Amino acid sequence: MVLLEDLNKEQQDAVRQKDGPIIIIAGAGSGKTRTLTYRIAYLIEQGVSPYNIMSLTFTNKAAKEMQERIYSLVGYKAKYILMGTFHSIFSRILRQEAEKIGYTKNYSIYDDTDSKRLISEIIKNLNLDPKNYSKGRVLNRISFAKCSLYSPQDYKDNEYIRQEDFQANIGEVYRVYQVYQSRLKQAMAMDFDDILFNMNVLLRDFVDVKEKYQKRFQYILVDEYQDTNYSQYLIVKKLAEYYKNICVVGDDAQSIYSFRGATIQNILNFRKDYPNANIYKLEQNYRSTQNIIKAANSVIVKNELQIPKIIWTNNEDGDKLLFKTLLSDREEADWVAEKIKEITKKDKVDFNDMAILYRTNSQSRALEDSLRLKNIPYIVYGGISFYGRKEIKDAVAYLRLVANNDDDEAFERVINYPARGIGKTSIDRLKILRGEKRCSLFATIKQISENKEKTITTHAVKAMQEFCDMIEALSLEMKTTDAFTLGDKVIKRSGIMTDLALMKDVEDKDKLENIQELLNSIKSFVENDEENIIDSLTGEEISIKDKTLDVFLQQISLMSTADEKDEENSDNVKLMTIHSAKGLEFNTVFIVGMEENLFPSCMSFASRDDIEEERRLFYVAITRAKQHLFLSCAKMRYQYGNTTFSETSRFIKEIDSEFIDCNDGDRQIKKRLPFNDDAYNEPKKSFSLTKKKPLTSLRDNVFTEKILLRKKQQQTDVDEKDLSVAGIDQIKEGMNVYHSKFGNGVVVGVEGERDNKKARVDFETLGEKTLILKFAKLKIKK
DNA sequence: ACTCCTTGGGTTTTT
DNA sequence: CCCAAGGAGT
């Protein structure tokens, strides 16, 4: 068979096993995408209908690339394969099945900004101390709960989670979660995590639906399996339950998304779920030079947690890596720019084939300045996306509100933009009414006219009603009008264009152009029928009438910055975070900012797991390079408004010196400036400890926790519960107690009443902790 | 109700 | 440093 000739032995084996569960451990640059695409082509050649294949990826970019490559292998049939990100595929399925889980087809998807704004409003309404309850922290917590499939009720009832929150002084997060979730529902909206959560709900509660999709997806392929979270894992597991033709591809060494709930456990669990699963290891690297591969290996072996494998290559030795220490971030950027010029001249490498990788988005600034000065064309990925711009968010909010009148975040954004004489006070009063009526802002206004509410001034009420009438009239057209015709109308009616036209700043001209750009993208969405004649989910033909506004909105809300820019023919140096570089390769790579506290990030010092994740991130960065790899570090960096001093990253020292040139010998010199060390190390350490620790420990416990809970529920029921409740009043100062997780301790203080009653306990191993007695289930020792 | 200015909080990574 | 939210003045 012709296809297989392009593959090595291991790749062929992985492609040839048509049926049954298989797991492919694919090292960096080992031809993973090639194997996956060939596998799909092979399946089709073996007579599997493309309609019965589903292929899941993490980024739209990866999905698109795979689609193209399969297209070149099997032709038009590729269109029938359901291929996309977890979020895009499942949001489409949820659209089909929306009514079953209490949503409408046109539900909104809240992005991070929407969620954060809503969270901070709830924090304020609940009178929680904003010092402890920062929106980011709370949202993180909620997101974590959702990814591990804890509903608000589960969260409230879970002893471990509640205890963790309590320890971190955010004991009321469960209330925020509860309100947050009901507000989302009220707005007919889901956040990113809800898409996966609700997909789980759908599969759990509707057996017929589950069976329908189980039979539909006879062959399931999952890319980047190491980056799946529990919620994603369970969806895949359920869908594959019937045929068990599941093929997952991953590399534990490249797992870099645990902060988002991803867990290597999923790879390890695979063989538990499918005992007859075959493992294939792809260890030959086709991408990089010997030096790069060996350097990468010398770093990754420092991790304890990994599946043993050896990545090797037949490629030439190549140059050694080059590490350079510079005085400041400015100098570092200049050095990089200089090197880029040198490489283009000496090695004839295109700008296109070079990338500058960094740990944090904010590092791009200095680099951009230097590149601009030296006339080097570049493109920055990430940062503020097109859809993140204010004027675009405003315009999109109008579209969202038309598509879904209940979308309160969109509503609040535009109710008084452009100004309609509806001020903060009126909106505050409207929100109070919303609280009473328990519906969306839009629906609240609709009810005002009937009930003649008097809290809001008549002038404001009139303005609000006019606004709603305008939106409602536009909404009526949604099902019958294509996205562009309607979108154009909405934007023109909104008054945004005239408002922007009145401004005289130079930047406002850009804003107008951006809005025009948005309209253009809607236009091409509607008109571009070459690519999308077939709906790969329903298998039906798509006509222009199906390209309605809500479909467009759903598509863009799941797009990331990396998916937007697409100017293939331009010759640019690429600037991006290491995270967004995953899956890509470049002839020449610069990894900048190799400093302790920056990379590894100081946020990661709290636990060994986190440092290991940073190391995997470094491994990913190194293995992006084919030929040249440069690393640099700045002693002095302008950051968050002031200058910080750093030492060279520990990761530099971890690279075997055989494979790297250190220009200045800096790394051998151990500095001895104790007073200086203290000055910049001290505050950062305490910062990272107070903030990160509680979250980390929950993460570690998520799985053991589930097992523990299950065991507990099986073994004990009423007895132990009663005992612990009775225990609330029995706990007194001076008692010796035992806690299932913290061990033995002595009660040193009791405060609060009933459900809020807390005890301070001095534990033998862990020191003093304060526990909510309702949850702590302490046992009294004699 | 609107505008401008100050203040303060949060800054790792992202579908 | 960069934003969003709060306050003061119109």
Short mmCIF file of N, CA and C in Angstrom, two decimals, chain A residues 297-423:
data_model
loop_
_atom_site.label_atom_id
_atom_site.label_comp_id
_atom_site.label_asym_id
_atom_site.label_seq_id
_atom_site.Cartn_x
_atom_site.Cartn_y
_atom_site.Cartn_z
N ASN A 297 17.07 16.34 25.83
CA ASN A 297 17.03 15.15 26.68
C ASN A 297 17.71 15.39 28.02
N SER A 298 18.84 16.10 27.98
CA SER A 298 19.57 16.31 29.23
C SER A 298 18.75 17.15 30.21
N VAL A 299 17.85 17.92 29.69
CA VAL A 299 17.00 18.73 30.57
C VAL A 299 15.84 17.90 31.13
N ILE A 300 15.19 17.17 30.24
CA ILE A 300 13.94 16.53 30.65
C ILE A 300 14.17 15.36 31.61
N VAL A 301 15.37 14.77 31.59
CA VAL A 301 15.61 13.66 32.53
C VAL A 301 15.58 14.13 33.98
N LYS A 302 15.67 15.43 34.19
CA LYS A 302 15.63 15.95 35.55
C LYS A 302 14.23 15.81 36.17
N ASN A 303 13.27 15.54 35.33
CA ASN A 303 11.92 15.34 35.86
C ASN A 303 11.74 13.92 36.36
N GLU A 304 11.08 13.80 37.51
CA GLU A 304 10.85 12.46 38.05
C GLU A 304 9.65 11.80 37.40
N LEU A 305 8.65 12.65 37.15
CA LEU A 305 7.38 12.13 36.67
C LEU A 305 7.39 12.00 35.16
N GLN A 306 7.65 10.83 34.63
CA GLN A 306 7.56 10.70 33.18
C GLN A 306 7.54 9.25 32.71
N ILE A 307 7.01 9.08 31.53
CA ILE A 307 7.03 7.78 30.89
C ILE A 307 8.39 7.63 30.23
N PRO A 308 9.13 6.58 30.56
CA PRO A 308 10.49 6.47 30.03
C PRO A 308 10.51 6.32 28.52
N LYS A 309 11.34 7.13 27.88
CA LYS A 309 11.52 6.99 26.44
C LYS A 309 12.77 7.77 26.04
N ILE A 310 13.36 7.39 24.95
CA ILE A 310 14.56 8.08 24.50
C ILE A 310 14.33 8.64 23.11
N ILE A 311 14.39 9.94 23.01
CA ILE A 311 14.25 10.56 21.70
C ILE A 311 15.62 10.61 21.04
N TRP A 312 15.69 10.14 19.82
CA TRP A 312 16.95 10.15 19.10
C TRP A 312 16.74 10.63 17.68
N THR A 313 17.84 10.94 17.01
CA THR A 313 17.71 11.41 15.65
C THR A 313 18.89 10.96 14.80
N ASN A 314 18.63 10.86 13.51
CA ASN A 314 19.70 10.52 12.56
C ASN A 314 20.31 11.77 11.94
N ASN A 315 19.77 12.92 12.32
CA ASN A 315 20.23 14.17 11.73
C ASN A 315 21.68 14.47 12.12
N GLU A 316 22.25 15.44 11.44
CA GLU A 316 23.64 15.82 11.72
C GLU A 316 23.77 16.48 13.10
N ASP A 317 25.02 16.60 13.55
CA ASP A 317 25.25 17.19 14.87
C ASP A 317 24.75 18.62 14.96
N GLY A 318 25.08 19.42 13.94
CA GLY A 318 24.67 20.82 13.95
C GLY A 318 25.51 21.65 14.92
N ASP A 319 25.16 22.93 15.02
CA ASP A 319 25.88 23.80 15.95
C ASP A 319 25.49 23.50 17.38
N LYS A 320 26.38 23.88 18.28
CA LYS A 320 25.99 23.84 19.68
C LYS A 320 24.99 24.95 19.95
N LEU A 321 24.22 24.79 21.00
CA LEU A 321 23.33 25.88 21.39
C LEU A 321 24.20 27.03 21.87
N LEU A 322 23.67 28.23 21.80
CA LEU A 322 24.43 29.38 22.26
C LEU A 322 23.66 30.12 23.34
N PHE A 323 24.35 30.32 24.46
CA PHE A 323 23.71 31.06 25.55
C PHE A 323 24.46 32.36 25.80
N LYS A 324 23.72 33.43 25.93
CA LYS A 324 24.35 34.74 26.12
C LYS A 324 23.66 35.50 27.25
N THR A 325 24.50 36.04 28.13
CA THR A 325 23.95 36.86 29.20
C THR A 325 24.12 38.33 28.84
N LEU A 326 23.07 39.10 29.01
CA LEU A 326 23.17 40.53 28.70
C LEU A 326 22.76 41.35 29.90
N LEU A 327 23.08 42.62 29.79
CA LEU A 327 22.87 43.48 30.95
C LEU A 327 21.40 43.80 31.21
N SER A 328 20.68 44.06 30.14
CA SER A 328 19.29 44.48 30.33
C SER A 328 18.41 43.87 29.24
N ASP A 329 17.11 44.00 29.43
CA ASP A 329 16.19 43.48 28.43
C ASP A 329 16.35 44.19 27.08
N ARG A 330 16.68 45.48 27.15
CA ARG A 330 16.96 46.23 25.92
C ARG A 330 18.12 45.61 25.15
N GLU A 331 19.20 45.38 25.88
CA GLU A 331 20.38 44.81 25.24
C GLU A 331 20.09 43.41 24.70
N GLU A 332 19.31 42.68 25.45
CA GLU A 332 18.95 41.33 25.02
C GLU A 332 18.21 41.41 23.68
N ALA A 333 17.26 42.32 23.60
CA ALA A 333 16.48 42.48 22.37
C ALA A 333 17.39 42.89 21.21
N ASP A 334 18.31 43.80 21.48
CA ASP A 334 19.24 44.23 20.43
C ASP A 334 20.09 43.05 19.95
N TRP A 335 20.53 42.28 20.92
CA TRP A 335 21.35 41.12 20.58
C TRP A 335 20.59 40.15 19.68
N VAL A 336 19.35 39.90 20.04
CA VAL A 336 18.51 38.99 19.25
C VAL A 336 18.36 39.53 17.82
N ALA A 337 18.05 40.82 17.73
CA ALA A 337 17.86 41.43 16.41
C ALA A 337 19.13 41.31 15.58
N GLU A 338 20.25 41.56 16.23
CA GLU A 338 21.56 41.46 15.56
C GLU A 338 21.79 40.05 15.03
N LYS A 339 21.50 39.08 15.89
CA LYS A 339 21.68 37.67 15.51
C LYS A 339 20.77 37.32 14.33
N ILE A 340 19.58 37.84 14.35
CA ILE A 340 18.64 37.53 13.27
C ILE A 340 19.21 38.02 11.94
N LYS A 341 19.75 39.23 11.96
CA LYS A 341 20.36 39.77 10.74
C LYS A 341 21.51 38.88 10.28
N GLU A 342 22.32 38.49 11.25
CA GLU A 342 23.48 37.66 10.95
C GLU A 342 23.06 36.34 10.30
N ILE A 343 22.04 35.71 10.88
CA ILE A 343 21.60 34.40 10.38
C ILE A 343 21.01 34.51 8.98
N THR A 344 20.25 35.57 8.75
CA THR A 344 19.67 35.73 7.42
C THR A 344 20.77 35.84 6.38
N LYS A 345 21.84 36.56 6.73
CA LYS A 345 22.93 36.74 5.78
C LYS A 345 23.75 35.47 5.63
N LYS A 346 24.21 34.96 6.76
CA LYS A 346 25.15 33.86 6.74
C LYS A 346 24.51 32.54 6.32
N ASP A 347 23.36 32.23 6.92
CA ASP A 347 22.77 30.91 6.67
C ASP A 347 21.58 30.95 5.73
N LYS A 348 21.26 32.16 5.24
CA LYS A 348 20.15 32.31 4.29
C LYS A 348 18.84 31.73 4.83
N VAL A 349 18.59 31.98 6.08
CA VAL A 349 17.32 31.54 6.65
C VAL A 349 16.30 32.66 6.49
N ASP A 350 15.08 32.31 6.06
CA ASP A 350 14.02 33.32 5.94
C ASP A 350 13.58 33.80 7.31
N PHE A 351 13.11 35.04 7.38
CA PHE A 351 12.52 35.54 8.63
C PHE A 351 11.39 34.60 9.07
N ASN A 352 10.65 34.14 8.08
CA ASN A 352 9.53 33.24 8.32
C ASN A 352 9.89 32.01 9.13
N ASP A 353 11.13 31.60 8.99
CA ASP A 353 11.55 30.37 9.65
C ASP A 353 12.27 30.63 10.96
N MET A 354 11.99 31.81 11.54
CA MET A 354 12.60 32.14 12.83
C MET A 354 11.51 32.52 13.83
N ALA A 355 11.77 32.17 15.07
CA ALA A 355 10.81 32.54 16.11
C ALA A 355 11.53 32.99 17.36
N ILE A 356 10.94 33.95 18.02
CA ILE A 356 11.42 34.35 19.33
C ILE A 356 10.37 33.91 20.34
N LEU A 357 10.80 33.07 21.26
CA LEU A 357 9.85 32.52 22.23
C LEU A 357 10.13 33.07 23.62
N TYR A 358 9.06 33.37 24.33
CA TYR A 358 9.20 33.88 25.70
C TYR A 358 8.15 33.28 26.60
N ARG A 359 8.38 33.47 27.90
CA ARG A 359 7.48 32.88 28.87
C ARG A 359 6.18 33.69 29.02
N THR A 360 6.31 35.00 29.02
CA THR A 360 5.14 35.84 29.22
C THR A 360 4.94 36.81 28.07
N ASN A 361 3.70 37.09 27.76
CA ASN A 361 3.38 37.98 26.66
C ASN A 361 4.02 39.36 26.77
N SER A 362 4.14 39.83 28.01
CA SER A 362 4.64 41.20 28.19
C SER A 362 6.08 41.37 27.72
N GLN A 363 6.78 40.27 27.54
CA GLN A 363 8.17 40.37 27.11
C GLN A 363 8.33 40.80 25.64
N SER A 364 7.25 40.81 24.92
CA SER A 364 7.36 41.11 23.49
C SER A 364 7.75 42.57 23.23
N ARG A 365 7.43 43.42 24.18
CA ARG A 365 7.58 44.86 23.95
C ARG A 365 8.99 45.28 23.55
N ALA A 366 9.94 44.95 24.41
CA ALA A 366 11.33 45.35 24.16
C ALA A 366 11.81 44.77 22.83
N LEU A 367 11.42 43.53 22.57
CA LEU A 367 11.83 42.86 21.34
C LEU A 367 11.28 43.59 20.13
N GLU A 368 10.01 43.96 20.22
CA GLU A 368 9.39 44.67 19.10
C GLU A 368 10.14 45.96 18.79
N ASP A 369 10.50 46.69 19.83
CA ASP A 369 11.22 47.95 19.63
C ASP A 369 12.50 47.73 18.85
N SER A 370 13.28 46.76 19.28
CA SER A 370 14.56 46.51 18.62
C SER A 370 14.38 46.04 17.17
N LEU A 371 13.39 45.19 16.96
CA LEU A 371 13.16 44.68 15.61
C LEU A 371 12.72 45.80 14.68
N ARG A 372 11.88 46.64 15.18
CA ARG A 372 11.39 47.76 14.39
C ARG A 372 12.55 48.67 14.00
N LEU A 373 13.40 48.94 14.97
CA LEU A 373 14.54 49.82 14.75
C LEU A 373 15.47 49.27 13.68
N LYS A 374 15.58 47.96 13.63
CA LYS A 374 16.49 47.35 12.67
C LYS A 374 15.78 46.92 11.40
N ASN A 375 14.52 47.34 11.26
CA ASN A 375 13.74 47.03 10.06
C ASN A 375 13.58 45.54 9.80
N ILE A 376 13.43 44.81 10.85
CA ILE A 376 13.17 43.38 10.68
C ILE A 376 11.66 43.15 10.78
N PRO A 377 11.06 42.57 9.74
CA PRO A 377 9.61 42.35 9.80
C PRO A 377 9.26 41.28 10.83
N TYR A 378 8.23 41.53 11.60
CA TYR A 378 7.87 40.56 12.64
C TYR A 378 6.37 40.54 12.81
N ILE A 379 5.91 39.50 13.48
CA ILE A 379 4.48 39.41 13.80
C ILE A 379 4.36 38.85 15.21
N VAL A 380 3.54 39.49 16.01
CA VAL A 380 3.36 39.05 17.39
C VAL A 380 2.08 38.24 17.51
N TYR A 381 2.18 37.05 18.02
CA TYR A 381 0.99 36.24 18.28
C TYR A 381 0.59 36.43 19.73
N GLY A 382 -0.68 36.33 19.99
CA GLY A 382 -1.13 36.49 21.36
C GLY A 382 -1.26 37.95 21.71
N GLY A 383 -1.26 38.25 22.98
CA GLY A 383 -1.47 39.63 23.38
C GLY A 383 -2.91 40.03 23.11
N ILE A 384 -3.10 41.27 22.72
CA ILE A 384 -4.46 41.73 22.47
C ILE A 384 -4.90 41.22 21.10
N SER A 385 -5.92 40.42 21.10
CA SER A 385 -6.39 39.87 19.84
C SER A 385 -7.31 40.87 19.16
N PHE A 386 -7.60 40.60 17.93
CA PHE A 386 -8.52 41.45 17.19
C PHE A 386 -9.86 41.53 17.92
N TYR A 387 -10.34 40.38 18.34
CA TYR A 387 -11.63 40.35 19.02
C TYR A 387 -11.56 40.87 20.45
N GLY A 388 -10.35 41.14 20.90
CA GLY A 388 -10.20 41.69 22.24
C GLY A 388 -10.21 43.20 22.25
N ARG A 389 -10.12 43.82 21.09
CA ARG A 389 -10.13 45.29 21.03
C ARG A 389 -11.46 45.84 21.48
N LYS A 390 -11.38 46.98 22.10
CA LYS A 390 -12.60 47.57 22.67
C LYS A 390 -13.70 47.75 21.63
N GLU A 391 -13.34 48.39 20.54
CA GLU A 391 -14.38 48.72 19.56
C GLU A 391 -14.99 47.45 18.97
N ILE A 392 -14.16 46.41 18.83
CA ILE A 392 -14.68 45.15 18.30
C ILE A 392 -15.56 44.46 19.32
N LYS A 393 -15.12 44.50 20.58
CA LYS A 393 -15.96 43.91 21.63
C LYS A 393 -17.32 44.59 21.68
N ASP A 394 -17.31 45.91 21.51
CA ASP A 394 -18.57 46.65 21.52
C ASP A 394 -19.46 46.22 20.36
N ALA A 395 -18.86 46.19 19.18
CA ALA A 395 -19.64 45.81 18.00
C ALA A 395 -20.17 44.38 18.15
N VAL A 396 -19.29 43.50 18.61
CA VAL A 396 -19.70 42.10 18.77
C VAL A 396 -20.79 41.99 19.84
N ALA A 397 -20.72 42.85 20.85
CA ALA A 397 -21.75 42.82 21.90
C ALA A 397 -23.12 43.11 21.29
N TYR A 398 -23.18 44.04 20.37
CA TYR A 398 -24.46 44.30 19.68
C TYR A 398 -24.94 43.05 18.95
N LEU A 399 -24.01 42.41 18.26
CA LEU A 399 -24.39 41.21 17.52
C LEU A 399 -24.87 40.12 18.48
N ARG A 400 -24.13 39.99 19.57
CA ARG A 400 -24.50 38.97 20.55
C ARG A 400 -25.88 39.22 21.13
N LEU A 401 -26.13 40.48 21.42
CA LEU A 401 -27.42 40.83 22.02
C LEU A 401 -28.57 40.57 21.05
N VAL A 402 -28.31 40.81 19.79
CA VAL A 402 -29.34 40.53 18.79
C VAL A 402 -29.57 39.02 18.69
N ALA A 403 -28.49 38.26 18.73
CA ALA A 403 -28.60 36.81 18.63
C ALA A 403 -29.24 36.22 19.88
N ASN A 404 -28.95 36.83 21.02
CA ASN A 404 -29.47 36.31 22.28
C ASN A 404 -29.80 37.48 23.19
N ASN A 405 -31.06 37.83 23.26
CA ASN A 405 -31.48 39.01 24.03
C ASN A 405 -31.11 38.92 25.51
N ASP A 406 -30.96 37.72 25.99
CA ASP A 406 -30.69 37.54 27.43
C ASP A 406 -29.23 37.69 27.81
N ASP A 407 -28.38 37.88 26.84
CA ASP A 407 -26.94 37.99 27.09
C ASP A 407 -26.63 39.27 27.88
N ASP A 408 -26.63 39.15 29.19
CA ASP A 408 -26.50 40.34 30.04
C ASP A 408 -25.15 41.03 29.95
N GLU A 409 -24.10 40.28 29.72
CA GLU A 409 -22.79 40.92 29.59
C GLU A 409 -22.75 41.81 28.35
N ALA A 410 -23.29 41.30 27.28
CA ALA A 410 -23.36 42.11 26.05
C ALA A 410 -24.27 43.31 26.29
N PHE A 411 -25.36 43.06 26.94
CA PHE A 411 -26.33 44.12 27.22
C PHE A 411 -25.68 45.27 27.99
N GLU A 412 -24.99 44.92 29.05
CA GLU A 412 -24.41 45.97 29.88
C GLU A 412 -23.35 46.77 29.13
N ARG A 413 -22.70 46.10 28.23
CA ARG A 413 -21.65 46.77 27.48
C ARG A 413 -22.20 47.86 26.57
N VAL A 414 -23.37 47.61 26.02
CA VAL A 414 -23.83 48.53 24.98
C VAL A 414 -25.11 49.30 25.31
N ILE A 415 -25.71 49.01 26.46
CA ILE A 415 -26.98 49.69 26.77
C ILE A 415 -26.80 51.21 26.71
N ASN A 416 -25.63 51.68 27.11
CA ASN A 416 -25.41 53.12 27.04
C ASN A 416 -24.21 53.49 26.18
N TYR A 417 -23.92 52.67 25.23
CA TYR A 417 -22.88 53.05 24.28
C TYR A 417 -23.38 52.80 22.87
N PRO A 418 -23.46 53.77 22.01
CA PRO A 418 -23.28 55.20 22.29
C PRO A 418 -24.29 55.73 23.31
N ALA A 419 -23.93 56.84 23.95
CA ALA A 419 -24.72 57.36 25.08
C ALA A 419 -26.18 57.57 24.70
N ARG A 420 -27.06 57.04 25.59
CA ARG A 420 -28.50 57.21 25.37
C ARG A 420 -29.16 57.82 26.60
N GLY A 421 -28.35 58.37 27.47
CA GLY A 421 -28.90 58.95 28.68
C GLY A 421 -29.33 57.93 29.71
N ILE A 422 -28.69 56.73 29.66
CA ILE A 422 -28.99 55.71 30.67
C ILE A 422 -27.73 55.56 31.52
N GLY A 423 -27.72 56.18 32.66
CA GLY A 423 -26.51 56.24 33.49
C GLY A 423 -26.38 55.08 34.45
#
